[in-house]
mmCIF file of C-alpha atoms in Angstrom:
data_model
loop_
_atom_site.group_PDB
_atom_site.id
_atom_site.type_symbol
_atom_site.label_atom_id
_atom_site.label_comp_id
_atom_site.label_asym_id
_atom_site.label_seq_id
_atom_site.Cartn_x
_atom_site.Cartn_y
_atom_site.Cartn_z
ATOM 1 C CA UNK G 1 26.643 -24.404 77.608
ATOM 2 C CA UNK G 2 23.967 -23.264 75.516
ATOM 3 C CA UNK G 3 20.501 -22.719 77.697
ATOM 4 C CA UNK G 4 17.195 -21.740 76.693
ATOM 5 C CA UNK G 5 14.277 -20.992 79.474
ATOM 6 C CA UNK G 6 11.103 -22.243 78.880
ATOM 7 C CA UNK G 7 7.580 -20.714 81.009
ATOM 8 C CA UNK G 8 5.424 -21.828 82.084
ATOM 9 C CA UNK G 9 5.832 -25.191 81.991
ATOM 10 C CA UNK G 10 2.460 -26.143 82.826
ATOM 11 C CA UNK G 11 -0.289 -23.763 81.984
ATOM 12 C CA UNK G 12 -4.264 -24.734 82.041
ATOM 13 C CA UNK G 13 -6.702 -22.443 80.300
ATOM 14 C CA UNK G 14 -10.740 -21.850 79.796
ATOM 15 C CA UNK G 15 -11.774 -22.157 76.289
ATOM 16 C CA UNK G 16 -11.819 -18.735 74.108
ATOM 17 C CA UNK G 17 -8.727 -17.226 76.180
ATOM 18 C CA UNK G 18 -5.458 -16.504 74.704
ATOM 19 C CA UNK G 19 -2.191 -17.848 76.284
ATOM 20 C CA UNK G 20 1.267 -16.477 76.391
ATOM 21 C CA UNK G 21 4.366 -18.894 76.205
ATOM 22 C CA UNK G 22 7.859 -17.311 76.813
ATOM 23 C CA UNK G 23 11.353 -18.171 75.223
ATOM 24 C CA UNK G 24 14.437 -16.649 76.583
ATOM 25 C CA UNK G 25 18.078 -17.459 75.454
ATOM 26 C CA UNK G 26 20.272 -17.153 78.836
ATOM 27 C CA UNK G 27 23.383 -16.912 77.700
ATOM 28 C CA UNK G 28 23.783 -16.652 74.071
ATOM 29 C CA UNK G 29 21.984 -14.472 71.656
ATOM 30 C CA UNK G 30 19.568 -16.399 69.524
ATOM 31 C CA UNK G 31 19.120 -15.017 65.801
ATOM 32 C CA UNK G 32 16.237 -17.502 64.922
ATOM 33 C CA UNK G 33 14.148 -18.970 67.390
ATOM 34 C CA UNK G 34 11.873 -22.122 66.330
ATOM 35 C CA UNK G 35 8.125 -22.843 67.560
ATOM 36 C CA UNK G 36 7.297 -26.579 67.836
ATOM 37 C CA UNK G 37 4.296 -28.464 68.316
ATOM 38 C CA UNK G 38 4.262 -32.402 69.453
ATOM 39 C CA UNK G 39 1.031 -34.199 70.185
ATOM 40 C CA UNK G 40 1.055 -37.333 72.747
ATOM 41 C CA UNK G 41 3.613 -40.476 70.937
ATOM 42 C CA UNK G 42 4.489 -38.078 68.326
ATOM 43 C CA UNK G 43 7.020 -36.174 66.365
ATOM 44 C CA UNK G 44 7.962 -32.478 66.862
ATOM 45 C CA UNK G 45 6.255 -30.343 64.433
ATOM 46 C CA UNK G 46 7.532 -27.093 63.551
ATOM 47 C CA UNK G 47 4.838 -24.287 63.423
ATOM 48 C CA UNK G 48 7.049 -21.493 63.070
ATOM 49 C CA UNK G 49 10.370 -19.746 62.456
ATOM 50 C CA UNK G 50 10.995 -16.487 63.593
ATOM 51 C CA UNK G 51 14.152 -13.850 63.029
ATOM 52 C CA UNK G 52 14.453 -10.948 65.510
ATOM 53 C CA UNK G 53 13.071 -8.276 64.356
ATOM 54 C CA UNK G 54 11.057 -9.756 61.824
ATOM 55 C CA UNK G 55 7.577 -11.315 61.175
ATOM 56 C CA UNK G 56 7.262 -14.928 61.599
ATOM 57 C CA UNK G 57 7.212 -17.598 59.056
ATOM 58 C CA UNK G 58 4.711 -20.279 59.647
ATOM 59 C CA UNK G 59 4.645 -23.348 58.264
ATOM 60 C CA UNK G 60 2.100 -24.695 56.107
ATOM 61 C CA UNK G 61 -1.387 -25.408 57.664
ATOM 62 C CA UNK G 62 -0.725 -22.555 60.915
ATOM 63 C CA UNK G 63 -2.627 -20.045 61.475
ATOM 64 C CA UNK G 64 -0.631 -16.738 62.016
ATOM 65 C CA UNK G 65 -3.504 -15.012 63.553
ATOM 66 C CA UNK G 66 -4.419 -17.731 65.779
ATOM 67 C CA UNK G 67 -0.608 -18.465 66.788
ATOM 68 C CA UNK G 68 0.830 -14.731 67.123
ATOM 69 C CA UNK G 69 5.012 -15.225 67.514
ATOM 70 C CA UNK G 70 6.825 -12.109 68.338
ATOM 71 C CA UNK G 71 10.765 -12.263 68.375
ATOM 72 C CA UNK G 72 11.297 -8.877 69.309
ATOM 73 C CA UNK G 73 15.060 -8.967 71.154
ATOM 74 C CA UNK G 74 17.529 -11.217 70.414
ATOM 75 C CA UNK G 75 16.975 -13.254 73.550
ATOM 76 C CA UNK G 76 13.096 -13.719 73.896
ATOM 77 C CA UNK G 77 11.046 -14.844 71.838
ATOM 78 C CA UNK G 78 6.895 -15.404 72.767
ATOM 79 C CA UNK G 79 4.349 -17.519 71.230
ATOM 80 C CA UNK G 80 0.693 -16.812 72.135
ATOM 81 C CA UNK G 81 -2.282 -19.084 71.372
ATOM 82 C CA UNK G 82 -5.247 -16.754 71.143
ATOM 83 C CA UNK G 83 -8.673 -17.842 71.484
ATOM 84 C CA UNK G 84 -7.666 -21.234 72.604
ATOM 85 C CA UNK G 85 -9.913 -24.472 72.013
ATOM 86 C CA UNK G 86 -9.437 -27.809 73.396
ATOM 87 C CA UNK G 87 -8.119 -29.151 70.173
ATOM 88 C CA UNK G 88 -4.568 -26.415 70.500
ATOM 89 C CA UNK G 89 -3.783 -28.642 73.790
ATOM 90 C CA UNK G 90 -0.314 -30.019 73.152
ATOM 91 C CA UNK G 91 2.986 -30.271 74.226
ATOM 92 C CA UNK G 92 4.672 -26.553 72.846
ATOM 93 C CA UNK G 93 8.084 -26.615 72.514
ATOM 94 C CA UNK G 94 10.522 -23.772 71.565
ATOM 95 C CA UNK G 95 14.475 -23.751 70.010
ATOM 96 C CA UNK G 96 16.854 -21.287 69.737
ATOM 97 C CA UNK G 97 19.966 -21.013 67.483
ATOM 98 C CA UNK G 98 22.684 -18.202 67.885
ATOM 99 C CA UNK G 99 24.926 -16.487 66.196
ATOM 100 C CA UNK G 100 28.151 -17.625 64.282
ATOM 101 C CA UNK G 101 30.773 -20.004 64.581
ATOM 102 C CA UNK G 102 30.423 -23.214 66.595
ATOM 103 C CA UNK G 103 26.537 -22.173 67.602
ATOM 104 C CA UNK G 104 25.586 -21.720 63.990
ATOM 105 C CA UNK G 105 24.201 -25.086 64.197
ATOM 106 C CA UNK G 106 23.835 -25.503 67.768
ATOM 107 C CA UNK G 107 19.696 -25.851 68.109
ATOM 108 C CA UNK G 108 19.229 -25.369 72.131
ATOM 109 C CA UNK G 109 15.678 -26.516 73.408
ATOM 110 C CA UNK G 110 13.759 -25.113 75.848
ATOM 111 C CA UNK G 111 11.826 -27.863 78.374
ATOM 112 C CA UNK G 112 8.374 -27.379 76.732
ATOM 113 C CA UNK G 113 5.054 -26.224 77.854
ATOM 114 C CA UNK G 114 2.126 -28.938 78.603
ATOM 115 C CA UNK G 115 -1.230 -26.854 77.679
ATOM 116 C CA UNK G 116 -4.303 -28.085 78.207
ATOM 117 C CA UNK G 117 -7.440 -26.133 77.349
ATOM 118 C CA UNK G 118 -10.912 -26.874 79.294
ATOM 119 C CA UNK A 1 12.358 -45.475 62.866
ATOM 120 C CA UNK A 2 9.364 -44.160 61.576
ATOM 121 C CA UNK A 3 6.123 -43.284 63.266
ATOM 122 C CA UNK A 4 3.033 -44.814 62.522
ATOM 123 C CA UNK A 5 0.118 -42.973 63.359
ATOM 124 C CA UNK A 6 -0.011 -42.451 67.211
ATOM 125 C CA UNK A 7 1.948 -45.562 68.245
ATOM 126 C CA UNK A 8 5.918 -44.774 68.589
ATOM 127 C CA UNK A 9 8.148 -48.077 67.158
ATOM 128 C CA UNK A 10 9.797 -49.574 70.779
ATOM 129 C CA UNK A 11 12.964 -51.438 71.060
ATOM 130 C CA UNK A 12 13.517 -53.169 74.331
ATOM 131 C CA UNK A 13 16.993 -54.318 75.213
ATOM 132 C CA UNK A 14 18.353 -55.508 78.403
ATOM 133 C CA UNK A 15 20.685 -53.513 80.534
ATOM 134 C CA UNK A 16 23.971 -53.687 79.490
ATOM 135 C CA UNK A 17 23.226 -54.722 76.307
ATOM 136 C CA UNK A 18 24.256 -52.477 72.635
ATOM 137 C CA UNK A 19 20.886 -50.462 71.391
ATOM 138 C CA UNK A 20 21.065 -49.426 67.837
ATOM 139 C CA UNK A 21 18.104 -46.488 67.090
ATOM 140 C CA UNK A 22 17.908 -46.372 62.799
ATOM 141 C CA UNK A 23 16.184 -43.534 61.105
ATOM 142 C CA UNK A 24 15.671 -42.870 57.459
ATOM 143 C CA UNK A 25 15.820 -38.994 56.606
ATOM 144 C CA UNK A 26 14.392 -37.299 53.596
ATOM 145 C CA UNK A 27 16.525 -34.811 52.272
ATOM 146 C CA UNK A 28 19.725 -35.784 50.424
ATOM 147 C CA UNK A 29 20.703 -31.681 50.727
ATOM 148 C CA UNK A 30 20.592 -32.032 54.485
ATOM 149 C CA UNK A 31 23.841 -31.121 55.815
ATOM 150 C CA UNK A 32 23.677 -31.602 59.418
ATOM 151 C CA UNK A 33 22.407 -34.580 61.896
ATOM 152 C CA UNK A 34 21.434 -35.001 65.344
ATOM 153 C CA UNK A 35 20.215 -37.245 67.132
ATOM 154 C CA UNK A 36 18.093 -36.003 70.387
ATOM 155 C CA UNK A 37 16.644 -38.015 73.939
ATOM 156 C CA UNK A 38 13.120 -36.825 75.247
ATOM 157 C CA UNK A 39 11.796 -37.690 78.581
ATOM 158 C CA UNK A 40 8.447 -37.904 79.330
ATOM 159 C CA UNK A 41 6.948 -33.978 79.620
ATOM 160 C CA UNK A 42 10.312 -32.597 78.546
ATOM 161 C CA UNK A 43 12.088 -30.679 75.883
ATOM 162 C CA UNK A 44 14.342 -32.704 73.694
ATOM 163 C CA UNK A 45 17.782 -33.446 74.766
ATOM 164 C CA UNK A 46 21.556 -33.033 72.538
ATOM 165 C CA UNK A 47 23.376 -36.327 72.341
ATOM 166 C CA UNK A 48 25.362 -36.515 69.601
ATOM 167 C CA UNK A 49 25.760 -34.609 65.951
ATOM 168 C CA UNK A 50 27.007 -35.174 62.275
ATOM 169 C CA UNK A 51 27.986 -33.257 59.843
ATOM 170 C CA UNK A 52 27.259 -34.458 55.978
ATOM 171 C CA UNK A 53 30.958 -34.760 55.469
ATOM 172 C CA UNK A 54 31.391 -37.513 58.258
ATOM 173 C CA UNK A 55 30.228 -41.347 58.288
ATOM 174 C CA UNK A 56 30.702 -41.437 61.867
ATOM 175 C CA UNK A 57 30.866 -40.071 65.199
ATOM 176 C CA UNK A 58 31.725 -41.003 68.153
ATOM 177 C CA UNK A 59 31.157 -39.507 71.612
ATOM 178 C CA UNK A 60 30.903 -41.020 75.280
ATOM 179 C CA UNK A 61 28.665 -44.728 75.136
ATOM 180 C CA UNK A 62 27.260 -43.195 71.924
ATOM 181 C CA UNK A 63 27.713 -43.461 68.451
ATOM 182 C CA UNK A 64 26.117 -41.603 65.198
ATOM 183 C CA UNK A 65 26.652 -43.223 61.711
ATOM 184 C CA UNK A 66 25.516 -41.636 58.708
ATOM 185 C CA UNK A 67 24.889 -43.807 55.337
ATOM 186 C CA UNK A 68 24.250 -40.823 52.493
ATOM 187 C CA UNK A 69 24.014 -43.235 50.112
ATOM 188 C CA UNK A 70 20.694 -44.509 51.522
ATOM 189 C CA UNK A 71 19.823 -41.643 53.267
ATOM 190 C CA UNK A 72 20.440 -43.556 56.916
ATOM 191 C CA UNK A 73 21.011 -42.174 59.918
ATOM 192 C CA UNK A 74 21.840 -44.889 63.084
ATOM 193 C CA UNK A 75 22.691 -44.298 67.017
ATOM 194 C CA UNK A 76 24.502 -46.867 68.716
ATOM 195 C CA UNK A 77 24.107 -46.480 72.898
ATOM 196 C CA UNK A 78 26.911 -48.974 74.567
ATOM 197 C CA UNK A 79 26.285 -51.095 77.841
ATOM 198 C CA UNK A 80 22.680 -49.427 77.444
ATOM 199 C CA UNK A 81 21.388 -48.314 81.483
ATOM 200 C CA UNK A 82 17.952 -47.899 82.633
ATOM 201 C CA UNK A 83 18.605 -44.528 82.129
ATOM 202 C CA UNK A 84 18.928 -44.107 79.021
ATOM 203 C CA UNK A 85 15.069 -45.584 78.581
ATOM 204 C CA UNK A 86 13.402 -42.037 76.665
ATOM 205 C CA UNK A 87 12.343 -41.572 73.159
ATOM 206 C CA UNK A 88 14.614 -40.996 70.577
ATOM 207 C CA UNK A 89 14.853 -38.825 67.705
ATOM 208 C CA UNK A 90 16.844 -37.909 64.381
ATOM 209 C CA UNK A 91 16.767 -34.564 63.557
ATOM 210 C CA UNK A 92 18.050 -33.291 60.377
ATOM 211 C CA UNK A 93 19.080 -30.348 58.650
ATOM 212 C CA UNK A 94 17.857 -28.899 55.497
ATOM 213 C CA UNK A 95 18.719 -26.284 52.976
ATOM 214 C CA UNK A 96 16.324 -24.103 54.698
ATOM 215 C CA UNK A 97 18.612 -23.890 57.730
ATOM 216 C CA UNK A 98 16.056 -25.649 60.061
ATOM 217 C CA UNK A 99 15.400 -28.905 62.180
ATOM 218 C CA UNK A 100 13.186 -31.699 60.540
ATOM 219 C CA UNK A 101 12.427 -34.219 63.019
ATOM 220 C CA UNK A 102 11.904 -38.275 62.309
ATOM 221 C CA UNK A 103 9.222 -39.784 64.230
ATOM 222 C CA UNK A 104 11.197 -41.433 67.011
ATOM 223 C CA UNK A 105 11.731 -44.759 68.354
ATOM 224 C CA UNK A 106 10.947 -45.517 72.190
ATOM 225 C CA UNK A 107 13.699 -47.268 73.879
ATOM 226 C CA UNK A 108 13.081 -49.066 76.962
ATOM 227 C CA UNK A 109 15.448 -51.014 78.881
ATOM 228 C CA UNK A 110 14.952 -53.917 80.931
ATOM 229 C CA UNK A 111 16.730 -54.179 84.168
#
């Protein structure tokens, strides 16, 4: 099946550095991959949608310059937090969603990255 | 269910018991439904899918059923295990070809 690689998993950071988070499709080529955000006893919310080889469309309310999403082959796709604050600690979560037929719909997951700014 | 602030909506059932998970989606132009199991510190899990043109759906212990008329969305988890104890979550979606997620329902199951 369908798997999508999440790293780090765990990543801990000093206030006013940026952070890199890393999507990879492993076995299918993902089209759009999706950037989600989900605080402690909440709902995933989507940040971002990106296309390969395109810019990234964020939702309303996040910042593209502070949450820079590059997409650029069809199999990775990385989210960096620059100038992280305490507040951007949260569960990050990305999705990927290939190409045609019976994957058209199939949203894979990756297992999420716990960061935690000091 | 629906979230309410920070505190997730728990059902607690006893194992072996039937666990029905509701959810009330938003967009009548939603064409797709799925229904997803998160463990603590991890990335949301597939169970079980719907397409718009389906009432129900069936897979192994679990079962999706999709009311359009009232915009209701229901899992069903047979003989429910200790396992199964996560949080729950619809998914649906939308015209804009991506994933809007309800606010999830913990389940938690007695042994």
């Amino acid at each position: 099946g369908a798997v999508v690689s999440q790293h780090p998993s765990r990543v801990i950071c000093k206030s006013g550095t940026s952070v890199k988070i890393e999507c990879r499709s492993l076995d299918f080529q993902a089209t759009t991959m999706f950037w989600y955000r989900q605080f402690p006893k909440q709902s995933l919310m989507l940040m971002a949608t990106s296309n390969e080889g395109s810019k990234a469309t964020y939702e309303q309310g996040v910042e593209k310059d502070k949450f820079l999403i590059n997409h650029a082959s069809l199999t990775l796709s990385t989210l960096t937090v620059t100038s992280a604050h305490p507040e951007d600690s949260s569960f990050y979560i990305c999705s990927a969603r290939g190409t045609g037929g019976l994957m058209s719909y199939g949203y894979t997951f990756g297992s999420g990255t716990r960061l935690t700014v000091v | 269910g629906e979230s309410v602030g920070l505190h997730l909506p728990t059902l607690s059932v006893q194992e072996g018991d039937n666990s029905i998970i509701n959810c009330a989606y938003s967009n009548s132009a939603s064409d797709y439904f799925i229904w997803y199991k998160q463990e603590s510190g991890k990335g949301p899990q597939f169970i079980i899918d719907i397409r718009s043109n389906m009432d129900k759906r069936q897979g192994q212990r679990v079962t999706v059923l999709l009311n359009k008329t009232v915009k209701h969305l229901s899992l069903q988890i047979a003989a429910t295990q200790p396992g199964d104890s996560a949080v729950y979550f619809c998914a649906e979606n939308n015209a804009g070809n991506m994933l809007t997620f309800g606010g999830g329902t913990r389940l938690m199951v007695k042994p």
